[in-house]
GROMACS .gro file of C-alpha atoms in nm:
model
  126
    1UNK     CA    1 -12.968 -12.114 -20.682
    2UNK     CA    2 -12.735 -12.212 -21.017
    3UNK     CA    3 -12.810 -12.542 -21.148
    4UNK     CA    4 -12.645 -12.722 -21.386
    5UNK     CA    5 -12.720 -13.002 -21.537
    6UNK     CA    6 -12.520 -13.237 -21.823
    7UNK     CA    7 -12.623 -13.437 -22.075
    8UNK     CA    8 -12.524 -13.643 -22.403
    9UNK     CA    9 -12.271 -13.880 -22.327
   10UNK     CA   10 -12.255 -14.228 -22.359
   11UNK     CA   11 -12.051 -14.532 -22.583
   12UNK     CA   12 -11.909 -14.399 -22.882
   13UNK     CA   13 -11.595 -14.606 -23.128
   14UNK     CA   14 -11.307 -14.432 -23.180
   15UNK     CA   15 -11.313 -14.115 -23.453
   16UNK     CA   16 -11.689 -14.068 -23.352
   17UNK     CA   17 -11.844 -13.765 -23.195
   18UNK     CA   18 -12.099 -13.711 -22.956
   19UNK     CA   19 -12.209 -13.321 -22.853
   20UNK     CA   20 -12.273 -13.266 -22.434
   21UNK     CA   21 -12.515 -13.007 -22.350
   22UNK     CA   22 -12.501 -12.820 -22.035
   23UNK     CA   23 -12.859 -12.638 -21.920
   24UNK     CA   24 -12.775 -12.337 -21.702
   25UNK     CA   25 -13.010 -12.165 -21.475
   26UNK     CA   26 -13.052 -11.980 -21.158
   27UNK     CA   27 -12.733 -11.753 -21.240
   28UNK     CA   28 -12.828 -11.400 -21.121
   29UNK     CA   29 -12.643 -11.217 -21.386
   30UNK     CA   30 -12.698 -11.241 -21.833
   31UNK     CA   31 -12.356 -11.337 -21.912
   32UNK     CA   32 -12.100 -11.639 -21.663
   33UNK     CA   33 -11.852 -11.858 -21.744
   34UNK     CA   34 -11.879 -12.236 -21.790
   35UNK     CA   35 -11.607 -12.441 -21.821
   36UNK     CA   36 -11.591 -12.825 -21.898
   37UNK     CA   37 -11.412 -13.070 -21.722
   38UNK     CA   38 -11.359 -13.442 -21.726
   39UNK     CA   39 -11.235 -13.686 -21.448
   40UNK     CA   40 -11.073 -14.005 -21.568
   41UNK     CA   41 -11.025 -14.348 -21.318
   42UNK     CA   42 -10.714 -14.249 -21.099
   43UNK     CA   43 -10.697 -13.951 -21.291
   44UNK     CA   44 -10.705 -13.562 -21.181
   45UNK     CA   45 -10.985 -13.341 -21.288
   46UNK     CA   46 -10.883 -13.159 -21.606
   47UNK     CA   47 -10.996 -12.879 -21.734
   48UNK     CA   48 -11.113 -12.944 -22.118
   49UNK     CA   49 -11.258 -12.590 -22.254
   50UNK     CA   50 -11.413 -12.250 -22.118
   51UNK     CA   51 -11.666 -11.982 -22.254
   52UNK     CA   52 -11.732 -11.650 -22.157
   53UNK     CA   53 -12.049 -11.555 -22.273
   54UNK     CA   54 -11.951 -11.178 -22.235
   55UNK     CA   55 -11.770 -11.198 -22.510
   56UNK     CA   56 -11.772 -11.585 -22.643
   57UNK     CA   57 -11.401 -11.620 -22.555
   58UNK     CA   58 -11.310 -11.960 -22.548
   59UNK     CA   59 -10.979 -12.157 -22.409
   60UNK     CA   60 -10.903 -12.507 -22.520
   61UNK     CA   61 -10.689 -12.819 -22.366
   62UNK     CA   62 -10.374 -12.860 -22.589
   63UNK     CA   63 -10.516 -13.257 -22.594
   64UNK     CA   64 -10.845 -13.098 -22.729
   65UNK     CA   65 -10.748 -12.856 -22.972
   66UNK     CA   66 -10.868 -12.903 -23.330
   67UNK     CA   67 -11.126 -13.182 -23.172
   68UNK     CA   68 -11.386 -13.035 -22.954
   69UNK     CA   69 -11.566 -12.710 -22.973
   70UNK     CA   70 -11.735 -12.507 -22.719
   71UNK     CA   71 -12.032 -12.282 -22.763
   72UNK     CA   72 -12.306 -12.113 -22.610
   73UNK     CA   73 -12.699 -12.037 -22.660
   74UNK     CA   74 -12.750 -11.736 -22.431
   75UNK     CA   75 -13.075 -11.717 -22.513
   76UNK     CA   76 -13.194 -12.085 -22.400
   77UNK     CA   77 -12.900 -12.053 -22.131
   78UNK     CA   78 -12.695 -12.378 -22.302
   79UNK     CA   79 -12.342 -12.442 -22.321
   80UNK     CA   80 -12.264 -12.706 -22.570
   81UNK     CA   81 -11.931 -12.919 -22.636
   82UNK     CA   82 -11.936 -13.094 -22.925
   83UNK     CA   83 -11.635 -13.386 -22.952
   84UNK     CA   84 -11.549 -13.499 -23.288
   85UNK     CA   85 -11.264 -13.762 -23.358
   86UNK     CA   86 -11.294 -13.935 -23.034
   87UNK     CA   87 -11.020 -14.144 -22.874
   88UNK     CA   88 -11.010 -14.384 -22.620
   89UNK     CA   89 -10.822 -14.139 -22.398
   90UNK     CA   90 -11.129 -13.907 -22.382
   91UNK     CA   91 -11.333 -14.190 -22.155
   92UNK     CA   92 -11.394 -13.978 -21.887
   93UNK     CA   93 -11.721 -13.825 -21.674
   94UNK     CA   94 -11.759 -13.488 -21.834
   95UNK     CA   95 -11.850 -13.234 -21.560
   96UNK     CA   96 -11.960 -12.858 -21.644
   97UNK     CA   97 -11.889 -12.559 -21.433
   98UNK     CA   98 -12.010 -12.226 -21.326
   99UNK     CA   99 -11.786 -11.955 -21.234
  100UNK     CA  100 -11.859 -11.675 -20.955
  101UNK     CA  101 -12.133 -11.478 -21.244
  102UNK     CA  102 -11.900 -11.145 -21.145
  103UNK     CA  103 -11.590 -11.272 -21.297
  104UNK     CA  104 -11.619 -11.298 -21.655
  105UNK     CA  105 -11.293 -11.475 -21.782
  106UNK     CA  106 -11.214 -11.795 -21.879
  107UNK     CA  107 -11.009 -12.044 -21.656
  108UNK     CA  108 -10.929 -12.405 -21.684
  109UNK     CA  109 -10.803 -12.455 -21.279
  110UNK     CA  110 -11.147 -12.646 -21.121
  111UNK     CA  111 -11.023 -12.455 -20.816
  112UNK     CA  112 -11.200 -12.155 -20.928
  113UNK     CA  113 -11.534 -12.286 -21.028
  114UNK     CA  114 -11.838 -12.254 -20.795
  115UNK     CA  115 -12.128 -12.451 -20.935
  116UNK     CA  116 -12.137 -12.823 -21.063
  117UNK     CA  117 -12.298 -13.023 -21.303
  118UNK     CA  118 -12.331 -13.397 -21.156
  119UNK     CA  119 -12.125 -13.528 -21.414
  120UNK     CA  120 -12.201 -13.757 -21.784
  121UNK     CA  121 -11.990 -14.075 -21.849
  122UNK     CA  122 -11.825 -14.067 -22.256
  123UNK     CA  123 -11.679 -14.382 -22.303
  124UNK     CA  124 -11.472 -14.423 -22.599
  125UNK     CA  125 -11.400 -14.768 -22.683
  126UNK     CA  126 -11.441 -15.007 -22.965
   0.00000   0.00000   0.00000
């Protein structure tokens, strides 16, 4: 059974950063796809940033670009997102995904994700 599980949000002022951590397990193949997403009050789920641990591709949110990076530790099966220059607009529950381990490409639609994380709150406010 995949599990994932998020950590590493919480309160942070604007221009801070915080890094989320993602522990995957139970996925029956070496190399998946997580993706991170975030849910905002009233908002639609967006996807923020994929890996493909195939190959460490990596697709970004146009609103994240040049802010967050995502990266993995195959090894200790961890997908990390580290957020630097926080702005309020970030404030959202930061979900991680898990894609069907036989298709090895990024995405950003939540459509196509099978597994979820149970979500972390970042809240970006002074």
């Amino acid at each position: 059974e995949v599990l994932l599980v998020e950590s590493g949000g919480g309160l942070v002022q604007p221009g801070g950063s915080l890094r989320l951590s993602c522990s995957a397990s139970g996925f029956t193949f070496d190399d998946y796809v997580i993706g991170w997403f975030r849910q905002a009050p009233g908002k639609e789920r967006e996807g923020v940033s994929c890996i493909s641990t195939d190959d460490d591709s990596t697709l970004y949110a146009d609103s994240v670009k040049g802010r967050f990076t995502i990266s993995s530790d195959k090894a200790n099966k961890m997908i990390y997102l580290e957020m630097n220059n926080l702005r309020p607009e970030d404030t959202a529950v930061y979900y991680c995904a898990g894609r069907d381990p036989r298709l090895r490409y990024c995405v950003r639609q939540p459509g196509l994700y099978d597994y979820w994380g149970q979500g972390i709150q970042v809240t970006v406010s002074s």
